[in-house]
């Protein structure tokens, strides 16, 4: 479970303070499917980076599964990213010299998992992403959709509880974008908490809960009952505070 | 925690992916290590060569050089000496009176054309005596060395080196033939077995005649050297005193010769050549330092080129320490590989030198090999610390968004 209390994230640009996140209070339950929408510069990526422990708040606290992760040291944060959080980026961020299988394997390598276990799990991941025949291809030999599926396999190889995707379809055509979204939704149906930042209203409408951001604040937080029933997930309780 | 084996493999893949960069760094490192190996092998080879040459001179040897120089001990060749008064055969004979002197041999050197039938050759002519062979410990392949005659008496016989024998006589028998040397004729009575260079003289391409004959041939009464062999090592200082006083007396009270011992020469050369070896090793080590700076630059470029990758690794759960280790391992792999290639290049170079100059035992000393590898590894790691720290401290959000 994710719980943000009075989160403030300020950037100092010159002698001006930018409030990228301004007093955010947010609770997201396990297994939710949340979309984050809002105009450019409204703080969506900043929020996602913070949730993924890539960034730390200027003020406020972040509880992940009951633990105050803002107080963890660098090492423990890295471990938490490795074990509990998966990232999917708009630009895939695959390492070009490594094959699809090796890219997927990376989080397990960083975790110090033995090679035999790694190979087994990578094989399964490739299989479920329908990428078995592309295992030994380098990223540049893959289509955009395939690359993003490799990135998703990599993000979920350590079986994290949270999957964060920042405009995962932003660099894809409509067909592959849809395929990627369906892949993410399938993972959500299997229990992962899915948080997707998107500009695409149609995409946002597919989620069970939609958070709208403006100027670093949460402007709206709605639950789409229909999708919620469909996916069988209970809607998250939201406590939005406008300041 | 990232396993060491996996870290090495990851770094290895990164190195293999950028072959130009890796090749350049390996080149820099290996040139550094290779030059340390080759230069120290040259220095050490020269030292061993000189030591061997001096040992070949025979034991308990004292050499008298005409001319006095004040720092005789530090000037083994006596090149700076100024001849006051010639060394003569009578001087040499006078030295045999000391009971601890086992043998003496005078030496005169000149160049002359030797000819037999239609074959001619310009060679060194050594005027010396029967004893010279014993002092130099040479073997005679055919016939015998110069006869035991009074030093002041000439004789029309000669002994030739093996190389000269082959050049002049070819398939013909040399013994008993009359060889023209300059404007005189000498009968060949022996062929030396010796090979190669000795103290800068080509033994094989020389002809040896009685010293009095050489004086007449070149019309030079002065001797070039007098070799004195002392019976025991302990007696050398006494004999030196005797030589000096005898010659001073014979030269109207002027001390105008330089007396050098093999030990003194050897020690001097050893000192000079050891210092030289260390000096060239030091100079070569500078190239390792330069290689280190190159590695630092290239690693800095690498880190900035791979900023995205480093951000990604952090997002996947790599700690700062893991990133630091990955970059350092890359540097260590590069340095170790560079050192290895350098060692191979160095050994190849030494082999090449030994093939080209068979007399020079150009083997790198063990300390130089070990030190060059260590210095390569240490510079590699030290100069990568800064880029590695830079990489480790990258903010993942900024690193990931860099284009
Ligand atoms: N490292 C930074 N330094 C300074 N300002 C920053 C930094 N990162 C983000 N910001 C600012 O914070 C605000 C929110 O940025 P953020 O990237 O979260 O927006 P976004 O909603 O993801 O926008 P987009 O839809 O364009 O991706 C922006 O005004 C941005 O300029
Ligand atoms: Mg963004």
XYZ file of C-alpha atoms in Angstrom, chain A residues 49 54-55 74-75 78 81-82 87 89 91 93 95 97-98 102 106-107 109-112 115 118 154, chain B residues 1-3 5-6 10 13-14 17 306 308-309 312-320 396-397 400 403:
50
model
C 9.745 9.308 -9.619
C 14.177 7.750 -7.667
C 13.538 11.086 -6.020
C 20.553 4.988 -0.127
C 21.316 1.282 -0.058
C 18.058 0.785 -3.970
C 13.473 -0.295 -5.970
C 14.878 -3.638 -6.958
C 9.645 1.082 -13.937
C 9.678 4.426 -19.437
C 11.837 5.709 -24.216
C 15.780 2.591 -21.716
C 20.834 -1.252 -22.873
C 24.660 -3.888 -26.245
C 22.628 -6.450 -24.303
C 20.043 -9.980 -20.853
C 19.420 -7.161 -15.182
C 17.341 -6.604 -12.013
C 21.732 -9.724 -11.643
C 21.690 -6.611 -9.475
C 19.896 -8.583 -6.777
C 22.649 -11.195 -6.804
C 22.480 -17.675 -12.840
C 17.837 -16.144 -13.458
C 12.431 -6.368 -17.046
C 23.974 -7.605 -3.803
C 25.555 -7.769 -7.199
C 27.786 -10.855 -7.482
C 31.255 -12.688 -11.272
C 28.219 -10.947 -12.749
C 28.694 -6.871 -17.158
C 30.293 -6.720 -22.079
C 30.581 -2.948 -21.810
C 30.735 -3.278 -26.992
C 26.419 6.080 -20.418
C 21.270 7.002 -19.268
C 22.444 3.508 -18.551
C 18.565 2.988 -15.548
C 20.743 0.689 -13.420
C 19.864 2.819 -10.411
C 16.167 2.608 -11.225
C 16.533 -1.163 -11.425
C 18.015 -1.234 -7.942
C 21.745 -0.689 -8.317
C 23.175 1.120 -5.299
C 25.752 3.868 -5.713
C 18.885 8.872 -11.382
C 16.033 11.145 -12.481
C 17.448 9.004 -17.092
C 19.344 12.722 -24.103
